[in-house]
mmCIF file of C-alpha atoms in Angstrom:
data_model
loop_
_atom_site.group_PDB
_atom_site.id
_atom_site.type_symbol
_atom_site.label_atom_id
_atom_site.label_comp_id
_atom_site.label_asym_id
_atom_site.label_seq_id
_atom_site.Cartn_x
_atom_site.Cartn_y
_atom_site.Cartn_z
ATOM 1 C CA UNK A 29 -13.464 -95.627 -13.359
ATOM 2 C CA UNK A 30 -13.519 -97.256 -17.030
ATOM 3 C CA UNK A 31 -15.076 -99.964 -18.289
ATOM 4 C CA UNK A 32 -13.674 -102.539 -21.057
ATOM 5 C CA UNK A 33 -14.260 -100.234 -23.471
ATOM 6 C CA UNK A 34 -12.403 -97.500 -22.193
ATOM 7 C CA UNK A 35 -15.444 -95.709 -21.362
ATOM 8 C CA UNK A 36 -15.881 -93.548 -18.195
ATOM 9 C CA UNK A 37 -18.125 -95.204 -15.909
ATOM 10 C CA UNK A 38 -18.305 -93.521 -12.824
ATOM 11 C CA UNK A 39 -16.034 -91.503 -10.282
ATOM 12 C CA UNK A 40 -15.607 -91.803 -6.547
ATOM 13 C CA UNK A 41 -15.082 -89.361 -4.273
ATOM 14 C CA UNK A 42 -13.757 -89.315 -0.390
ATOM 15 C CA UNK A 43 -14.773 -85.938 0.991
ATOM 16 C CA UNK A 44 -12.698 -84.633 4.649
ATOM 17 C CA UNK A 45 -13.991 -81.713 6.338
ATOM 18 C CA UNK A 46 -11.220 -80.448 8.002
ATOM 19 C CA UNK A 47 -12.422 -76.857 9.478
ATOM 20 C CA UNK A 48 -12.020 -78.119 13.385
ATOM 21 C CA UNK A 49 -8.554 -79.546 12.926
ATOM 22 C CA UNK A 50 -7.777 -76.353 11.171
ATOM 23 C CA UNK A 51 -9.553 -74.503 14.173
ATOM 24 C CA UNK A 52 -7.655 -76.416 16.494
ATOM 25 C CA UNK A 53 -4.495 -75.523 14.935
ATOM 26 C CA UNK A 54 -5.010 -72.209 14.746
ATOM 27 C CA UNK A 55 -5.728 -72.196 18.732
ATOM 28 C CA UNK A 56 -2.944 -73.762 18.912
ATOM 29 C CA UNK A 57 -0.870 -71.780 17.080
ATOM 30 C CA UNK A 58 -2.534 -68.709 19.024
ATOM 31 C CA UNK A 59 -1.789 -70.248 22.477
ATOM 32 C CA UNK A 60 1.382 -70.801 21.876
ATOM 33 C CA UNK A 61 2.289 -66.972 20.297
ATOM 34 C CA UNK A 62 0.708 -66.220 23.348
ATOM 35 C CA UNK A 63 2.706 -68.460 26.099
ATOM 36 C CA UNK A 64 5.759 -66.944 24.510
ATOM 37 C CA UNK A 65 4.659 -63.542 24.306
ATOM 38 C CA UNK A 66 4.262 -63.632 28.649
ATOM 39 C CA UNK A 67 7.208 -65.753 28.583
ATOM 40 C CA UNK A 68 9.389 -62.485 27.166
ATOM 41 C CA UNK A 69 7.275 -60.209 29.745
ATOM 42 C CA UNK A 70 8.495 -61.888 32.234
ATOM 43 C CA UNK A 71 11.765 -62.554 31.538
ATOM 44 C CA UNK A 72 11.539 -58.365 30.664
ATOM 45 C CA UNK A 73 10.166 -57.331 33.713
ATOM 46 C CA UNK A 74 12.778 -59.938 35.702
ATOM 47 C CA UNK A 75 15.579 -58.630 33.840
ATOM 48 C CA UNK A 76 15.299 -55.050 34.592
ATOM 49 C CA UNK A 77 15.233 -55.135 37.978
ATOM 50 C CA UNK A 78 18.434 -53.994 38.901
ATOM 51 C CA UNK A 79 19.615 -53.738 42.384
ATOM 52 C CA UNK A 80 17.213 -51.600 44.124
ATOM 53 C CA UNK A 81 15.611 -55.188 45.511
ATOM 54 C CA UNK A 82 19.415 -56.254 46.788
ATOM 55 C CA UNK A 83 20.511 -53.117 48.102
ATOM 56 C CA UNK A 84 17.585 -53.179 51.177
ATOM 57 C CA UNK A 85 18.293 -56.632 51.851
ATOM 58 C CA UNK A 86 22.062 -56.220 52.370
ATOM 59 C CA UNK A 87 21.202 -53.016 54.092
ATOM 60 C CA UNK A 88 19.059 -54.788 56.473
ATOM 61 C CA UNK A 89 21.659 -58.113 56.867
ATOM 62 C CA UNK A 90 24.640 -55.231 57.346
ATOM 63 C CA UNK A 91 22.520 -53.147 59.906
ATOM 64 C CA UNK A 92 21.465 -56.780 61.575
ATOM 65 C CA UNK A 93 25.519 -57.355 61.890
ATOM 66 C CA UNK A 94 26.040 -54.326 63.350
ATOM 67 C CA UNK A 95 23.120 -54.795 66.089
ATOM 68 C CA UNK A 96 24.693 -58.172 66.635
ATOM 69 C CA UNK A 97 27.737 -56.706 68.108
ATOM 70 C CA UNK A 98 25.793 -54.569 70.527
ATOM 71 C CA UNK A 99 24.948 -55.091 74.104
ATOM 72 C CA UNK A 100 21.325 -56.694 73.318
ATOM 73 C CA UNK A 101 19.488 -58.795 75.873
ATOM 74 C CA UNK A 102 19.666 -62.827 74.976
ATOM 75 C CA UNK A 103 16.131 -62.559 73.332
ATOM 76 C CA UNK A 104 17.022 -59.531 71.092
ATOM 77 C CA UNK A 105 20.124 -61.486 70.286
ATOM 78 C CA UNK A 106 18.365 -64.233 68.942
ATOM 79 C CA UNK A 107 15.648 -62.073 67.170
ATOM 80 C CA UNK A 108 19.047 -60.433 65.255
ATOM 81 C CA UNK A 109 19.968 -63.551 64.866
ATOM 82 C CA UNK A 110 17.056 -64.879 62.793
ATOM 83 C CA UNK A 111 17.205 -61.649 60.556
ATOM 84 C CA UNK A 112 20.371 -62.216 59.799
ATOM 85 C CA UNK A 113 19.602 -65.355 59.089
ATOM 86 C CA UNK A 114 16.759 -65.100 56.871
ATOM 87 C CA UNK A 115 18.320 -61.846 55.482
ATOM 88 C CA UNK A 116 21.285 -64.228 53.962
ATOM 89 C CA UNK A 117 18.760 -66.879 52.415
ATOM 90 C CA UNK A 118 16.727 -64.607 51.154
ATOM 91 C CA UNK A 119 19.383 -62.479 49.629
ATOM 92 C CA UNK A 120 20.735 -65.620 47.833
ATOM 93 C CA UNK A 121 17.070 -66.620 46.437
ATOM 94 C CA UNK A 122 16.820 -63.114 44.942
ATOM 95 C CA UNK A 123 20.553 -63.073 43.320
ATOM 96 C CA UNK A 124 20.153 -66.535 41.805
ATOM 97 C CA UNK A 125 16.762 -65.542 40.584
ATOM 98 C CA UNK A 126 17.837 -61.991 39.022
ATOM 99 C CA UNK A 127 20.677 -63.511 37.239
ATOM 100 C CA UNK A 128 19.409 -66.403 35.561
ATOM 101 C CA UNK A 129 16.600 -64.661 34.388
ATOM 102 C CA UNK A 130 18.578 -61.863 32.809
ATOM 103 C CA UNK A 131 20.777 -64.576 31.551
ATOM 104 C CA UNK A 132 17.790 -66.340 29.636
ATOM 105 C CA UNK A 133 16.883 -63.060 28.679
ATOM 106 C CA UNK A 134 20.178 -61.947 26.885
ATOM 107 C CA UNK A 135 20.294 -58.703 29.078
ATOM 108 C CA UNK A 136 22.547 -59.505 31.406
ATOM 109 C CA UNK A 137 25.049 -56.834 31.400
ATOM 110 C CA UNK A 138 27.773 -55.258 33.532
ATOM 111 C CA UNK A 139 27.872 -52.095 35.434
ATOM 112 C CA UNK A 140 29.862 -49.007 35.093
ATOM 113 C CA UNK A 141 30.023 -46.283 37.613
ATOM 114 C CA UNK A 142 32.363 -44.845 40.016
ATOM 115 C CA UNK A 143 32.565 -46.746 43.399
ATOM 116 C CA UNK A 144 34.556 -46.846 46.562
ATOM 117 C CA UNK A 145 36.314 -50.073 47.078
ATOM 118 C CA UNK A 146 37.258 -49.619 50.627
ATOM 119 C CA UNK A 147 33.514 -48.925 51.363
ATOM 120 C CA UNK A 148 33.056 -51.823 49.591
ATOM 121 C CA UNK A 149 35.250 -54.024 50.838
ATOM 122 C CA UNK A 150 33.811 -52.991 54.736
ATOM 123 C CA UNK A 151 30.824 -53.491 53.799
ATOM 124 C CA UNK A 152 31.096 -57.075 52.393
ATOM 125 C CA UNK A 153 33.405 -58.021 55.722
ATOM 126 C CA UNK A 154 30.655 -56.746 57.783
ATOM 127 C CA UNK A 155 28.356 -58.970 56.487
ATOM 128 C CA UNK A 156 30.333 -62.042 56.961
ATOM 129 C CA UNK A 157 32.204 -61.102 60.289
ATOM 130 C CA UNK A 158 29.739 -62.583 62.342
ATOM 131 C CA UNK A 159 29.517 -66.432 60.434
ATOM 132 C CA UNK A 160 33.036 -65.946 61.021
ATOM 133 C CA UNK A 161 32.869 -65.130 64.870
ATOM 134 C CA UNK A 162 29.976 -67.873 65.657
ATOM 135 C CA UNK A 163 33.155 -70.585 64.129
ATOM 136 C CA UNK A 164 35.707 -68.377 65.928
ATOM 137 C CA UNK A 165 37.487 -67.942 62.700
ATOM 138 C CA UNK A 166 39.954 -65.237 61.892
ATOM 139 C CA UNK A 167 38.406 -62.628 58.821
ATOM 140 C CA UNK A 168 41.397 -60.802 57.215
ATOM 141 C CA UNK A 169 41.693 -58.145 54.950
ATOM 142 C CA UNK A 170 44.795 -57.380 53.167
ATOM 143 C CA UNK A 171 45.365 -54.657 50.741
ATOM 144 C CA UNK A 172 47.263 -53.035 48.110
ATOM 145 C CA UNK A 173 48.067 -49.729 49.284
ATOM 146 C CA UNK A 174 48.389 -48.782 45.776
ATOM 147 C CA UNK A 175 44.848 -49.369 44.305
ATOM 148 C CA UNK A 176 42.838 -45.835 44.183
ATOM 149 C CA UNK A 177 40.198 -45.492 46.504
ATOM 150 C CA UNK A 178 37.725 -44.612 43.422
ATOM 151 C CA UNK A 179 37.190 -47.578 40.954
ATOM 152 C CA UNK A 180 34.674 -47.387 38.175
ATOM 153 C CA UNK A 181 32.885 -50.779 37.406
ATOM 154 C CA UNK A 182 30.252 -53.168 38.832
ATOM 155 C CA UNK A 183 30.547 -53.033 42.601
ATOM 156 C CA UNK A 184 26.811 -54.970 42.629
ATOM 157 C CA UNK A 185 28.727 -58.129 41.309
ATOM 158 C CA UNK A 186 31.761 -57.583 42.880
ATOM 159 C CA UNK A 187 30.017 -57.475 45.963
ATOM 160 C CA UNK A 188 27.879 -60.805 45.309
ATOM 161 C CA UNK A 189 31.100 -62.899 44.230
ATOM 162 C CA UNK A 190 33.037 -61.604 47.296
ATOM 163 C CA UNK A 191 30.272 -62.444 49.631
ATOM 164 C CA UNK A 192 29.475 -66.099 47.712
ATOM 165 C CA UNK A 193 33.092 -66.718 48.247
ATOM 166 C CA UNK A 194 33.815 -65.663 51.860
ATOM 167 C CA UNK A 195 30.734 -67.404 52.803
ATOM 168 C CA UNK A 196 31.726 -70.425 51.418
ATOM 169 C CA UNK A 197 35.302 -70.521 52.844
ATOM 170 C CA UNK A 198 33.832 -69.688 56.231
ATOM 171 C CA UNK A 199 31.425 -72.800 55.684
ATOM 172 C CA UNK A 200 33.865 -75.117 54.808
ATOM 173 C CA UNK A 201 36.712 -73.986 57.060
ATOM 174 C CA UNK A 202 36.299 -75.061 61.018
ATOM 175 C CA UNK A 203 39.617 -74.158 62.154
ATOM 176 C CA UNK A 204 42.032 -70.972 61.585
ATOM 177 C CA UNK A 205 41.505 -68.307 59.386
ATOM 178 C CA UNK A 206 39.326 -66.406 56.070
ATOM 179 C CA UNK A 207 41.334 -64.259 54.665
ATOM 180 C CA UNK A 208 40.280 -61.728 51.359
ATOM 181 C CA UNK A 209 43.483 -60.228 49.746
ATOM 182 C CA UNK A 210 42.848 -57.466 47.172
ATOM 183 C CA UNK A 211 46.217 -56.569 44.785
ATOM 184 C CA UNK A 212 46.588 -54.683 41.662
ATOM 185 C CA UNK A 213 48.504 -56.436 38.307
ATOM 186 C CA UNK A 214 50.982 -53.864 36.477
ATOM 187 C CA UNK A 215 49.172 -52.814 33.744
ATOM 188 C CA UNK A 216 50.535 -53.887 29.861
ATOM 189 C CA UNK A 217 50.582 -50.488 28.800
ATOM 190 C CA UNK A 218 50.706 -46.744 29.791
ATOM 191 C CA UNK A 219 47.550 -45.354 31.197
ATOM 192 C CA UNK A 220 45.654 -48.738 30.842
ATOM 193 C CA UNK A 221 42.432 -49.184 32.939
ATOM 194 C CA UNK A 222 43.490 -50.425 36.467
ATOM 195 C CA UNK A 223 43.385 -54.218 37.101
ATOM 196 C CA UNK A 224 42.299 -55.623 40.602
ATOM 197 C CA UNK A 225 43.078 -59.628 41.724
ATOM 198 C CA UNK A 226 40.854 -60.488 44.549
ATOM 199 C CA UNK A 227 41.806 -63.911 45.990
ATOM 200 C CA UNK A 228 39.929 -65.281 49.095
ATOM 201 C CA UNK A 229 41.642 -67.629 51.057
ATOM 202 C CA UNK A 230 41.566 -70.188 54.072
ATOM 203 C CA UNK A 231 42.691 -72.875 56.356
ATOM 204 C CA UNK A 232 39.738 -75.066 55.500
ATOM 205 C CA UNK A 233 39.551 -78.624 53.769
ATOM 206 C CA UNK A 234 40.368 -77.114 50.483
ATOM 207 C CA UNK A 235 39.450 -77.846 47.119
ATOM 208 C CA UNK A 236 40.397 -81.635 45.628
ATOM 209 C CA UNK A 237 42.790 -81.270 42.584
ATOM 210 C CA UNK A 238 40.445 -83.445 40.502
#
């Protein structure tokens, strides 16, 4: 400050002490590197684990199946029954799970090695014959007889999208018939990697055109 004379007079000052905001920032800051830091463990550990937890669970729903369609008293019926039962919602849980975290992760990737598609194909049928057979529905399989037995690719995911879709034709589909139709498309050029059409279809309410 001046006076009239253009003299300095006298200064004033407005001190802030701001060492706990900056504290609190920096826990801040620290809390946060460290939310995201188990955020990327998890999705990590999520991620890469691959189908060792599906393959018991559709070994126990196929193996409940199979019991199902023995000669079992009416109480070990309905003990098969629930574990089939639980089996299928708990296999869904899992597969949703597993694939949007390896989605959010970026590491969701495809499979290739050498499977059997008829082995396949059984299997999957086996798993939704008896939804089928409680709704008296028809399950059909018709095949190519020109695909190769061997395939190389991702029968983990082949096997989930088969399954989502069977299971949802034989939910929405009260009278008639499931039927899963597996065809190869001529290939564009010679010696090009064998392409397989899977088309699942029924005599249910169908799908609206809108």
């Amino acid at each position: 400050i001046y006076d009239a004379k253009g003299h300095f007079s006298h200064s004033i000052s407005t001190v802030y002490n701001f060492t706990e905001r900056k504290k609190l920032e920096d826990e801040l800051i620290n809390a946060r590197k460290e939310a995201e830091n188990a955020n990327r463990l998890k999705q990590s550990f999520m991620a890469n684990m691959s189908h060792e937890i599906r393959t018991p669970l559709n070994a126990i729903i196929g193996f409940g199946n199979l019991l199902n369609r023995s000669e079992l008293p009416p109480n070990l019926r309905e003990y098969v029954h629930s574990i089939q039962v639980s089996g299928n919602n708990l296999l869904s849980i899992v597969n949703d799970i597993l694939d949007f975290e390896k989605i959010s992760s970026g590491m969701f990737h495809s499979e290739h090695v050498q499977f059997d598609l008829p082995g396949l194909l059984h299997s999957v049928l086996t798993m939704v014959r008896t939804s089928a057979e409680e709704k008296k529905l028809a399950l059909r399989l018709e095949t190519d007889p020109n695909i190769p037995t061997l395939l190389t690719g991702d029968p983990m995911h082949v096997t989930q999208v088969l399954m989502n879709l069977l299971f949802n034709a034989v939910k929405f589909t009260e009278t008639g018939s499931v039927t899963l139709r597996v065809r190869t498309l001529p290939g564009k050029e010679k010696n090009e990697k064998v392409r397989i059409v899977f088309d699942v279809a029924d005599t249910g309410i169908g799908i609206p055109a809108s």
